[in-house]
């Protein structure tokens, strides 16, 4: 026996529930309710009296409660008959007006891109076709306003109601030569009840598919920063959130601020100097992220400025005061690996509704984001291991060439990634594809001078710039490239191109040119016989690395660099654009200059 909810009996939702009781589907929850519209618990339900809701002698539901429930059941029976009569009238109208247009508000089902618009259309059309068999029903999915049902015949004069606008409260319809006032919400409530359940199923399936795609994308990344960037993009998309940040465990007692997004403050899909700000937070219950790290619990906050006083943690409003931003809703999730090791904390901020208003995080977000975080934690650990492996090789080079420090490699890698980000944005490159390329580019750029390990001891002992490069210096590009020559992976190919060509010049006066790496030995005579590359013959990653390395050399203090001021460095890059540097890469460099300076501060010696 089906039960009917009783609160707000005359509201639109209750019409849909009456329709459900008559045999139609609805996404509204079923349950046994008392006369006040409150859900009765199991024990109370056992003791409560049940009164049937009847229509034409058939039981279509029950009302549970005391004796007053009997009166409510009778009223509900009357209302059910009344609604049945309205539906009968609507079907009569449909016989007279063979073509009917329904305006259905489904924006809330599509705002987060979890369900594709074409999938929504397919579901709505299918349900409308089954519900109104034999009738030509056109459904317009309206992203604005309320649900509207337009019962005007296509050939009649326009009544003044535009598609997407709320129709008049009553529409006059001529049926059997009588003017009858028909509530235009009946059909929309009926159709909405039909499509709600399949749309909700599609949303759930869509979120699962999105989560699996995200994990697949994360598994395909190698660089730590690329993994953090992709994770924040994915988490914010799932929750439709404006901002987010990731803190990584620096030591057992400290979290380090490692990555940030903010659509309100930063240009979308572009870096910002704030991304390379760094500070630490204690692993303690005093702060929101510290509490999540310490307890292993997800923290859900609807309004950061209205926290109960009895909580151990408080909200730090310093960022809001400094930037004018307004933090409201927060979801802070501990990042714990499969082995239950704490990796860090991800914080998602300001969930948004379909009309871009800040709201609390939905139950779906509170379910799916922690699931994503749990799976991503081990991927972050892999990224950390990859970064450490790269830095270990850099340290190996530094043992013979003190100039090649970890900080130097970190700066060059980050410079290349951010210059490319601007270059890609200038060409409207797909942001996801750009992030995947940056993943490989950063690692390859950090390994640009690996070939210096093959230089002679006399070259290795040069500790400053005063003696100039030796005659054998160009050989390090070939030796570095040969380390990756036997592999065909996209990362190794990128490493090879940068190692071999980062000393090429746009005007063709660099070195070493197009070298045959398949030869067992390559000497100086071989290099002298090769024509240098120029212009777009030089691989793009090498053109970017050439500028990044030149900027590093200009601004790095002596004895390893020239120690130029920012103004002097900018002037020199401008002078060398079109000679040493690709003009398009130079333009991206100028656009990203503030970010490059933030990188230099973060990875200072």
Coordinates of C-alpha atoms in Angstrom, one line a residue:
X1 CA 0.0 0.0 0.0
X2 CA 1.5 3.3 -1.1
X3 CA 1.7 6.2 1.4
X4 CA 1.3 9.9 0.7
X5 CA 3.1 12.9 2.2
X6 CA 0.7 15.4 3.7
X7 CA 2.5 18.7 4.4
X8 CA 1.5 21.7 2.2
X9 CA -1.2 19.7 0.5
X10 CA -2.1 22.4 -2.1
X11 CA 1.5 23.2 -3.2
X12 CA 2.9 22.2 -6.5
X13 CA 4.9 19.4 -5.1
X14 CA 1.9 17.8 -3.6
X15 CA 0.2 17.8 -7.0
X16 CA 3.1 15.8 -8.2
X17 CA 2.6 13.4 -5.3
X18 CA -1.0 13.0 -6.0
X19 CA -0.1 12.2 -9.5
X20 CA 2.4 9.6 -8.1
X21 CA -0.3 8.1 -6.0
X22 CA -2.4 7.7 -9.1
X23 CA 0.3 5.5 -10.6
X24 CA 2.8 7.9 -12.0
X25 CA 6.5 7.9 -11.0
X26 CA 8.0 10.6 -8.8
X27 CA 11.3 11.3 -7.2
X28 CA 9.7 12.7 -4.0
X29 CA 10.3 10.5 -0.9
X30 CA 7.5 8.2 0.2
X31 CA 6.8 7.6 3.8
X32 CA 4.1 7.5 6.5
X33 CA 3.4 11.0 7.9
X34 CA 1.2 12.3 10.7
X35 CA -1.4 15.1 10.5
X36 CA 1.3 17.7 11.0
X37 CA 3.3 16.5 8.0
X38 CA 6.0 14.9 10.2
X39 CA 7.6 11.5 9.3
X40 CA 6.5 8.8 11.8
X41 CA 9.3 6.6 13.2
X42 CA 9.1 2.8 13.1
X43 CA 7.8 2.5 16.6
X44 CA 5.3 5.2 16.2
X45 CA 4.2 3.7 13.0
X46 CA 3.4 0.4 14.6
X47 CA 1.0 2.1 17.0
X48 CA -0.5 4.6 14.6
X49 CA -3.9 4.2 13.0
X50 CA -4.1 4.1 9.2
X51 CA -6.9 5.7 7.2
X52 CA -7.2 5.0 3.5
X53 CA -7.1 7.6 0.8
X54 CA -9.8 6.6 -1.8
X55 CA -10.5 7.4 -5.3
X56 CA -13.5 5.8 -7.1
X57 CA -13.5 3.1 -4.3
X58 CA -9.8 2.2 -4.8
X59 CA -7.2 2.7 -2.1
X60 CA -4.4 4.9 -3.5
X61 CA -2.7 5.7 -0.2
X62 CA -2.9 6.0 3.6
X63 CA -2.8 8.6 6.3
X64 CA -1.4 7.6 9.6
X65 CA -2.0 9.3 13.0
X66 CA -4.8 9.9 15.5
X67 CA -8.5 10.4 14.7
X68 CA -7.8 13.7 13.0
X69 CA -6.0 11.8 10.3
X70 CA -9.4 10.4 9.2
X71 CA -10.5 13.8 8.3
X72 CA -7.3 14.5 6.5
X73 CA -7.6 11.2 4.6
X74 CA -11.1 12.2 3.4
X75 CA -9.9 15.6 2.3
X76 CA -7.0 14.0 0.5
X77 CA -9.4 11.6 -1.2
X78 CA -11.4 14.6 -2.4
X79 CA -8.2 16.4 -3.5
X80 CA -7.1 13.3 -5.4
X81 CA -10.4 13.1 -7.3
X82 CA -10.1 16.8 -8.0
X83 CA -6.6 16.4 -9.4
X84 CA -7.7 13.4 -11.4
X85 CA -10.4 15.5 -12.9
X86 CA -7.9 18.2 -13.8
X87 CA -5.8 15.6 -15.6
X88 CA -8.8 14.4 -17.4
X89 CA -9.5 17.9 -18.5
X90 CA -5.9 18.3 -19.6
X91 CA -6.2 15.2 -21.7
X92 CA -9.3 16.6 -23.2
X93 CA -7.5 19.8 -24.0
X94 CA -4.8 17.7 -25.7
X95 CA -7.4 16.0 -27.9
X96 CA -8.5 19.5 -29.1
X97 CA -4.9 20.9 -29.3
X98 CA -2.9 18.2 -30.8
X99 CA 0.4 20.1 -30.5
X100 CA 1.4 21.1 -27.0
X101 CA 4.5 22.8 -25.8
X102 CA 5.8 22.3 -22.2
X103 CA 8.5 24.5 -20.8
X104 CA 10.5 22.5 -18.2
X105 CA 13.1 24.0 -15.9
X106 CA 15.9 21.5 -15.9
X107 CA 18.8 23.9 -15.4
X108 CA 19.5 22.4 -11.9
X109 CA 20.1 19.0 -13.6
X110 CA 22.7 20.4 -16.0
X111 CA 24.6 23.2 -14.3
X112 CA 27.6 21.1 -13.3
X113 CA 28.0 19.3 -16.6
X114 CA 27.6 15.9 -15.0
X115 CA 24.6 15.2 -17.2
X116 CA 25.1 16.2 -20.8
X117 CA 22.3 18.4 -22.3
X118 CA 21.6 15.8 -24.9
X119 CA 21.1 13.2 -22.2
X120 CA 18.6 15.4 -20.4
X121 CA 16.8 16.0 -23.7
X122 CA 16.6 12.3 -24.4
X123 CA 15.2 11.5 -20.9
X124 CA 12.6 14.3 -21.1
X125 CA 11.5 13.4 -24.6
X126 CA 11.2 9.7 -23.7
X127 CA 9.1 10.4 -20.6
X128 CA 6.9 12.9 -22.3
X129 CA 6.2 10.5 -25.2
X130 CA 5.2 7.7 -22.8
X131 CA 3.1 10.1 -20.6
X132 CA 1.2 11.7 -23.5
X133 CA 0.9 8.8 -25.9
X134 CA -0.8 9.7 -29.2
X135 CA -0.2 13.4 -28.8
X136 CA 2.4 15.7 -30.4
X137 CA 4.1 17.2 -27.3
X138 CA 7.0 19.5 -27.7
X139 CA 9.2 20.1 -24.6
X140 CA 11.4 23.2 -24.2
X141 CA 14.0 22.8 -21.4
X142 CA 14.1 26.3 -19.9
X143 CA 17.1 27.3 -17.9
X144 CA 15.4 30.3 -16.3
X145 CA 12.2 30.9 -14.4
X146 CA 9.7 28.4 -13.2
X147 CA 8.1 25.5 -14.9
X148 CA 5.7 26.7 -17.6
X149 CA 3.1 24.8 -19.5
X150 CA 1.9 26.6 -22.7
X151 CA -1.4 25.0 -23.9
X152 CA -1.9 27.4 -26.8
X153 CA -2.6 25.9 -30.2
X154 CA 0.1 26.6 -32.6
X155 CA -2.3 28.4 -35.0
X156 CA -3.9 30.6 -32.4
X157 CA -3.0 34.2 -31.7
X158 CA -0.1 34.7 -29.3
X159 CA -1.3 35.2 -25.8
X160 CA 1.7 37.3 -24.9
X161 CA 3.7 34.7 -22.9
X162 CA 7.2 34.3 -24.3
X163 CA 9.1 31.0 -24.1
X164 CA 10.9 30.8 -20.8
X165 CA 8.6 33.3 -19.1
X166 CA 6.1 32.3 -16.4
X167 CA 2.6 31.8 -18.0
X168 CA -0.5 33.5 -16.5
X169 CA -1.9 31.9 -13.4
X170 CA -5.0 30.9 -15.4
X171 CA -5.3 30.2 -19.1
X172 CA -8.7 30.3 -20.8
X173 CA -9.3 27.2 -22.9
X174 CA -12.4 26.6 -25.0
X175 CA -13.7 23.1 -24.4
X176 CA -17.2 22.1 -25.6
X177 CA -18.0 25.8 -26.0
X178 CA -17.3 26.6 -22.4
X179 CA -14.6 28.8 -20.9
X180 CA -12.8 26.7 -18.3
X181 CA -9.9 28.0 -16.1
X182 CA -7.2 25.4 -16.1
X183 CA -4.2 25.5 -13.6
X184 CA -1.3 25.5 -16.0
X185 CA 1.0 23.9 -13.5
X186 CA -0.7 20.5 -13.6
X187 CA 1.0 19.2 -16.7
X188 CA 4.5 20.6 -15.7
X189 CA 4.2 18.9 -12.3
X190 CA 3.2 15.7 -13.9
X191 CA 6.1 15.7 -16.4
X192 CA 8.6 16.9 -13.8
X193 CA 7.6 14.0 -11.5
X194 CA 8.1 11.6 -14.4
X195 CA 11.6 12.9 -15.4
X196 CA 13.0 13.6 -11.9
X197 CA 13.9 10.0 -11.0
X198 CA 15.6 9.1 -14.4
X199 CA 17.4 12.4 -14.3
X200 CA 18.7 11.8 -10.8
X201 CA 19.9 8.4 -11.9
X202 CA 21.6 9.9 -14.8
X203 CA 23.3 12.5 -12.5
X204 CA 24.5 9.8 -10.2
X205 CA 25.9 7.7 -13.1
X206 CA 27.4 10.9 -14.6
X207 CA 29.2 11.7 -11.4
X208 CA 30.6 8.2 -11.1
X209 CA 31.8 8.4 -14.8
X210 CA 33.3 11.8 -14.1
X211 CA 35.1 10.5 -11.0
X212 CA 36.5 7.5 -12.9
X213 CA 37.7 9.8 -15.8
X214 CA 39.4 12.1 -13.3
X215 CA 41.2 9.2 -11.6
X216 CA 42.3 7.9 -15.1
X217 CA 43.6 11.4 -16.0
X218 CA 45.4 11.7 -12.7
X219 CA 47.1 8.3 -13.2
X220 CA 48.4 9.6 -16.5
X221 CA 50.3 12.5 -14.9
X222 CA 53.9 12.4 -13.6
X223 CA 54.7 15.8 -12.2
X224 CA 53.6 16.7 -8.7
X225 CA 52.4 20.2 -9.5
X226 CA 50.5 18.9 -12.5
X227 CA 48.8 16.3 -10.3
X228 CA 47.8 18.9 -7.7
X229 CA 46.5 21.2 -10.4
X230 CA 44.4 18.5 -12.1
X231 CA 43.1 17.3 -8.7
X232 CA 41.9 20.8 -7.8
X233 CA 40.3 21.3 -11.2
X234 CA 38.4 18.0 -10.9
X235 CA 37.3 18.5 -7.3
X236 CA 36.0 22.0 -8.0
X237 CA 34.2 20.8 -11.1
X238 CA 32.5 18.0 -9.2
X239 CA 31.3 20.4 -6.5
X240 CA 30.9 23.4 -8.8
X241 CA 33.1 25.3 -6.4
X242 CA 34.8 28.7 -6.9
X243 CA 38.1 28.1 -5.2
X244 CA 40.3 25.5 -3.5
X245 CA 43.7 24.8 -2.1
X246 CA 45.9 21.9 -1.2
X247 CA 48.2 21.6 1.8
X248 CA 50.9 18.8 1.7
X249 CA 52.5 17.3 4.8
X250 CA 55.9 18.9 5.2
X251 CA 56.8 17.0 8.3
X252 CA 54.8 15.0 10.9
X253 CA 53.7 18.3 12.6
X254 CA 53.4 20.7 9.7
X255 CA 51.3 21.2 6.6
X256 CA 52.7 23.4 3.7
X257 CA 50.5 25.4 1.4
X258 CA 51.2 23.9 -2.0
X259 CA 48.5 24.8 -4.6
X260 CA 45.6 27.2 -5.0
X261 CA 42.7 28.0 -7.4
X262 CA 40.3 30.9 -7.3
X263 CA 38.1 31.8 -10.2
X264 CA 37.0 35.0 -8.6
X265 CA 40.5 36.4 -8.1
X266 CA 42.6 34.7 -10.8
X267 CA 42.1 34.5 -14.6
X268 CA 40.6 31.2 -15.4
X269 CA 43.1 28.5 -16.5
X270 CA 45.9 30.9 -15.9
X271 CA 48.5 31.0 -13.2
X272 CA 48.7 33.6 -10.6
X273 CA 51.5 34.7 -8.3
X274 CA 49.5 33.5 -5.4
X275 CA 49.9 29.9 -6.7
X276 CA 53.6 30.1 -5.7
X277 CA 53.1 31.6 -2.3
X278 CA 54.1 29.2 0.5
X279 CA 53.5 29.1 4.2
X280 CA 53.0 26.4 6.8
X281 CA 50.1 25.4 9.2
X282 CA 50.5 23.2 12.3
X283 CA 48.8 19.8 12.3
X284 CA 46.6 20.7 15.2
X285 CA 42.9 21.1 15.9
X286 CA 43.2 24.9 16.0
X287 CA 42.7 25.5 12.3
X288 CA 40.3 24.0 9.8
X289 CA 42.9 22.2 7.6
X290 CA 44.9 21.3 10.8
X291 CA 41.8 19.7 12.3
X292 CA 41.1 17.6 9.2
X293 CA 44.8 16.5 9.2
X294 CA 44.9 15.7 12.9
X295 CA 41.5 13.9 13.2
X296 CA 41.2 12.4 9.7
X297 CA 37.7 13.8 9.5
X298 CA 36.1 15.8 6.7
X299 CA 35.1 19.3 7.8
X300 CA 31.9 20.7 6.3
X301 CA 31.2 24.4 6.9
X302 CA 28.2 26.2 5.5
X303 CA 29.3 29.7 6.6
X304 CA 32.9 30.3 7.7
X305 CA 31.9 33.5 9.5
X306 CA 29.2 31.8 11.6
X307 CA 31.0 28.9 13.2
X308 CA 29.7 27.7 16.6
X309 CA 31.8 28.9 19.5
X310 CA 32.3 25.4 20.9
X311 CA 34.4 24.2 17.9
X312 CA 38.1 23.6 18.5
X313 CA 39.0 25.3 15.2
X314 CA 38.4 28.8 13.9
X315 CA 38.4 30.4 10.5
X316 CA 41.4 32.5 9.6
X317 CA 40.0 35.5 7.6
X318 CA 43.4 37.0 6.8
X319 CA 43.2 36.1 3.1
X320 CA 39.7 37.5 2.8
X321 CA 40.8 40.8 4.4
X322 CA 43.8 41.1 2.1
X323 CA 42.0 40.3 -1.1
X324 CA 38.4 41.3 -0.6
X325 CA 37.3 37.7 -1.2
X326 CA 34.4 36.3 0.9
X327 CA 34.8 32.7 2.0
X328 CA 31.5 31.1 2.9
X329 CA 31.2 27.3 2.4
X330 CA 34.2 25.1 3.0
X331 CA 34.8 21.4 2.5
X332 CA 38.2 20.3 4.0
X333 CA 39.1 16.7 3.3
X334 CA 42.2 14.8 4.6
X335 CA 44.3 13.2 1.9
X336 CA 45.2 9.8 3.2
X337 CA 46.8 7.1 1.0
X338 CA 45.7 3.5 0.7
X339 CA 48.2 2.7 3.5
X340 CA 46.3 5.3 5.6
X341 CA 49.3 7.7 5.6
X342 CA 48.5 11.4 5.8
X343 CA 49.6 13.1 2.6
X344 CA 47.9 16.4 3.1
X345 CA 44.5 18.2 3.1
X346 CA 42.4 19.5 0.2
X347 CA 40.1 22.4 0.9
X348 CA 37.3 23.3 -1.5
X349 CA 35.7 26.7 -1.1
X350 CA 32.3 28.3 -2.0
X351 CA 30.1 25.8 -3.8
X352 CA 27.9 27.6 -6.4
X353 CA 24.3 27.1 -7.5
X354 CA 23.2 26.9 -11.1
X355 CA 22.7 30.7 -11.0
X356 CA 26.2 31.3 -9.6
X357 CA 25.2 32.0 -6.0
X358 CA 27.3 30.7 -3.2
X359 CA 25.7 27.9 -1.3
X360 CA 26.4 25.0 1.1
X361 CA 28.1 21.9 -0.3
X362 CA 25.5 19.3 -1.4
X363 CA 25.3 15.8 0.1
X364 CA 26.6 14.5 -3.3
X365 CA 29.7 16.7 -3.0
X366 CA 30.2 15.5 0.6
X367 CA 30.2 11.9 -0.8
X368 CA 32.1 12.2 -4.0
X369 CA 34.9 14.7 -3.1
X370 CA 36.2 12.6 -0.2
X371 CA 36.1 9.5 -2.4
X372 CA 38.2 11.4 -5.0
X373 CA 40.6 12.7 -2.4
X374 CA 41.1 9.2 -1.0
X375 CA 42.0 7.8 -4.4
X376 CA 44.1 10.8 -5.3
X377 CA 46.3 10.7 -2.2
X378 CA 48.3 7.7 -3.4
X379 CA 48.7 9.4 -6.8
X380 CA 50.1 12.5 -5.0
X381 CA 52.6 10.2 -3.3
X382 CA 53.7 8.9 -6.6
X383 CA 54.1 12.5 -7.9
X384 CA 56.2 13.3 -4.8
X385 CA 58.4 10.2 -5.5
X386 CA 58.8 11.3 -9.2
X387 CA 59.9 14.8 -8.1
X388 CA 62.4 13.3 -5.6
X389 CA 63.8 11.0 -8.4
X390 CA 64.3 14.0 -10.7
X391 CA 65.9 16.1 -7.9
X392 CA 68.1 13.1 -7.1
X393 CA 69.5 13.2 -10.6
X394 CA 70.0 17.0 -10.4
X395 CA 71.9 16.5 -7.1
X396 CA 74.1 14.0 -9.0
X397 CA 74.9 16.6 -11.6
X398 CA 75.6 19.2 -8.9
X399 CA 78.3 17.0 -7.3
X400 CA 80.4 17.8 -10.4
X401 CA 78.8 21.1 -11.5
X402 CA 77.9 23.2 -8.4
X403 CA 75.9 25.6 -10.6
X404 CA 73.2 22.9 -11.2
X405 CA 71.4 23.2 -7.9
X406 CA 68.0 21.8 -6.9
X407 CA 66.6 25.3 -6.7
X408 CA 67.9 26.1 -10.1
X409 CA 66.2 23.1 -11.6
X410 CA 63.0 23.8 -9.8
X411 CA 62.9 27.4 -11.1
X412 CA 63.7 26.4 -14.7
X413 CA 61.0 23.7 -14.7
X414 CA 58.4 26.0 -13.3
X415 CA 59.4 28.9 -15.7
X416 CA 59.0 26.6 -18.7
X417 CA 55.6 25.4 -17.5
X418 CA 54.2 28.8 -16.9
X419 CA 55.6 30.3 -20.1
X420 CA 53.9 27.5 -22.0
X421 CA 50.6 28.0 -20.1
X422 CA 50.5 31.6 -21.4
X423 CA 51.6 30.5 -24.9
X424 CA 48.8 27.9 -25.0
X425 CA 46.2 30.5 -23.7
X426 CA 47.2 32.9 -26.5
X427 CA 46.3 30.2 -29.0
X428 CA 43.1 29.1 -27.2
X429 CA 44.5 25.6 -26.6
X430 CA 42.3 23.2 -24.7
X431 CA 43.2 23.8 -21.0
X432 CA 43.1 20.1 -20.2
X433 CA 45.5 19.3 -23.0
X434 CA 47.7 22.2 -22.0
X435 CA 47.9 20.9 -18.4
X436 CA 48.9 17.4 -19.7
X437 CA 51.7 18.9 -21.7
X438 CA 52.9 21.1 -18.8
X439 CA 53.1 17.8 -16.8
X440 CA 55.9 16.5 -19.1
X441 CA 57.5 19.8 -19.9
X442 CA 58.3 20.7 -16.3
X443 CA 60.1 17.4 -15.7
X444 CA 62.0 17.5 -19.0
X445 CA 63.1 21.1 -18.3
X446 CA 64.4 20.2 -14.9
X447 CA 66.7 17.6 -16.6
X448 CA 68.0 19.9 -19.3
X449 CA 71.6 19.6 -18.3
X450 CA 71.9 16.0 -17.3
X451 CA 74.5 15.6 -20.1
X452 CA 77.0 17.6 -18.1
X453 CA 77.8 14.5 -16.2
X454 CA 79.7 13.4 -19.4
X455 CA 81.9 16.5 -19.5
X456 CA 85.6 16.2 -18.6
X457 CA 87.0 16.9 -15.1
X458 CA 88.5 20.2 -16.3
X459 CA 85.1 21.4 -17.4
X460 CA 83.5 20.2 -14.3
X461 CA 85.9 22.3 -12.1
X462 CA 84.7 25.6 -13.6
X463 CA 82.9 27.3 -10.7
X464 CA 82.0 30.6 -12.3
X465 CA 81.5 32.4 -15.6
X466 CA 84.8 34.1 -15.9
X467 CA 86.6 31.5 -18.0
X468 CA 83.8 31.1 -20.5
X469 CA 82.6 27.8 -22.0
X470 CA 85.1 25.2 -23.1
X471 CA 85.4 23.9 -26.7
X472 CA 83.8 20.7 -25.6
X473 CA 80.8 22.4 -23.9
X474 CA 78.3 21.7 -26.8
X475 CA 78.8 18.0 -26.3
X476 CA 76.7 18.0 -23.1
X477 CA 73.6 18.6 -25.2
X478 CA 74.3 15.4 -27.2
X479 CA 75.2 13.3 -24.2
X480 CA 72.1 14.4 -22.4
X481 CA 69.9 13.6 -25.4
X482 CA 71.5 10.2 -25.9
X483 CA 70.2 9.2 -22.4
X484 CA 66.7 9.3 -23.7
X485 CA 67.3 8.3 -27.3
X486 CA 66.3 4.6 -26.9
X487 CA 62.8 5.4 -25.6
X488 CA 59.7 6.4 -27.4
X489 CA 57.5 7.6 -24.5
X490 CA 56.2 11.1 -24.8
X491 CA 58.1 12.2 -21.6
X492 CA 61.4 10.8 -22.8
X493 CA 61.0 12.3 -26.3
X494 CA 60.4 15.7 -24.6
X495 CA 63.5 15.2 -22.4
X496 CA 65.5 14.4 -25.5
X497 CA 64.3 17.5 -27.4
X498 CA 65.1 19.9 -24.5
X499 CA 68.4 18.3 -23.7
X500 CA 69.6 18.4 -27.3
X501 CA 68.2 21.8 -28.5
X502 CA 68.0 24.2 -25.5
X503 CA 71.0 26.1 -26.9
X504 CA 69.5 26.6 -30.3
X505 CA 68.7 30.2 -31.3
X506 CA 65.7 31.5 -33.3
X507 CA 68.0 33.1 -35.9
X508 CA 70.0 29.8 -36.5
X509 CA 73.2 30.7 -34.7
X510 CA 73.0 28.3 -31.8
X511 CA 74.0 24.6 -31.5
X512 CA 74.1 21.7 -32.0
X513 CA 71.5 21.2 -34.8
X514 CA 69.9 18.0 -36.0
X515 CA 72.3 15.4 -34.7
X516 CA 72.1 11.7 -35.6
X517 CA 71.8 10.2 -32.1
X518 CA 71.9 6.6 -33.4
X519 CA 75.7 6.9 -33.8
X520 CA 77.7 5.2 -31.1
X521 CA 80.1 8.1 -30.7
X522 CA 79.6 11.7 -31.5
X523 CA 82.5 14.1 -31.4
X524 CA 83.2 17.8 -31.9
X525 CA 83.9 17.2 -35.6
X526 CA 80.5 15.7 -36.0
X527 CA 78.8 18.7 -34.4
X528 CA 80.8 21.1 -36.6
X529 CA 79.4 19.4 -39.7
X530 CA 75.8 19.9 -38.6
X531 CA 73.8 22.9 -39.5
X532 CA 72.1 24.6 -36.5
X533 CA 68.3 24.7 -36.4
X534 CA 66.4 28.0 -36.7
X535 CA 62.9 29.3 -36.3
X536 CA 60.2 26.7 -36.0
X537 CA 62.6 24.0 -36.9
X538 CA 63.5 24.1 -33.2
X539 CA 61.0 22.1 -31.1
X540 CA 58.7 24.3 -29.1
X541 CA 59.8 22.9 -25.7
X542 CA 63.4 23.7 -26.6
X543 CA 62.4 27.3 -27.6
X544 CA 60.7 27.8 -24.3
X545 CA 63.6 26.3 -22.4
X546 CA 66.0 28.6 -24.2
X547 CA 64.2 31.7 -22.9
X548 CA 63.7 30.2 -19.4
X549 CA 67.4 29.4 -19.1
X550 CA 68.4 32.8 -20.4
X551 CA 66.1 34.6 -17.9
X552 CA 67.5 32.4 -15.1
X553 CA 71.1 33.3 -16.2
X554 CA 70.2 37.0 -16.3
X555 CA 68.6 37.2 -12.9
X556 CA 70.6 34.7 -10.9
X557 CA 73.2 36.3 -8.6
X558 CA 76.9 35.9 -9.2
X559 CA 78.9 33.7 -9.5
X560 CA 76.4 31.5 -11.3
X561 CA 74.5 34.3 -13.1
X562 CA 74.7 37.9 -14.3
X563 CA 72.6 39.3 -11.4
X564 CA 70.6 41.7 -13.6
X565 CA 67.7 43.7 -12.3
X566 CA 64.1 42.9 -13.5
X567 CA 64.2 46.0 -15.7
X568 CA 67.5 45.0 -17.3
X569 CA 66.3 41.4 -17.9
X570 CA 63.0 42.5 -19.5
X571 CA 64.9 44.9 -21.8
X572 CA 67.4 42.2 -22.9
X573 CA 64.6 39.7 -23.6
X574 CA 62.8 42.3 -25.7
X575 CA 66.1 43.0 -27.6
X576 CA 66.7 39.3 -28.3
X577 CA 63.1 38.6 -29.4
X578 CA 63.3 37.5 -33.0
X579 CA 67.1 36.8 -32.7
X580 CA 67.7 34.5 -29.7
X581 CA 64.1 33.9 -28.8
X582 CA 60.9 32.9 -30.6
X583 CA 58.8 36.2 -30.6
X584 CA 55.6 34.2 -29.6
X585 CA 57.4 32.6 -26.7
X586 CA 58.8 36.0 -25.7
X587 CA 55.3 37.5 -25.7
X588 CA 54.1 34.6 -23.4
X589 CA 57.2 35.4 -21.2
X590 CA 56.2 39.0 -20.8
X591 CA 52.6 38.1 -19.9
X592 CA 53.7 35.7 -17.3
X593 CA 56.5 37.8 -15.8
X594 CA 54.8 38.4 -12.4
X595 CA 54.3 34.7 -12.0
X596 CA 57.9 34.0 -12.9
X597 CA 59.0 36.4 -10.2
X598 CA 56.8 34.5 -7.7
X599 CA 58.5 31.3 -8.8
X600 CA 61.9 32.8 -8.2
X601 CA 60.9 33.7 -4.6
X602 CA 59.4 30.3 -3.9
X603 CA 62.5 28.4 -5.1
X604 CA 65.2 30.8 -3.9
X605 CA 68.6 29.4 -3.2

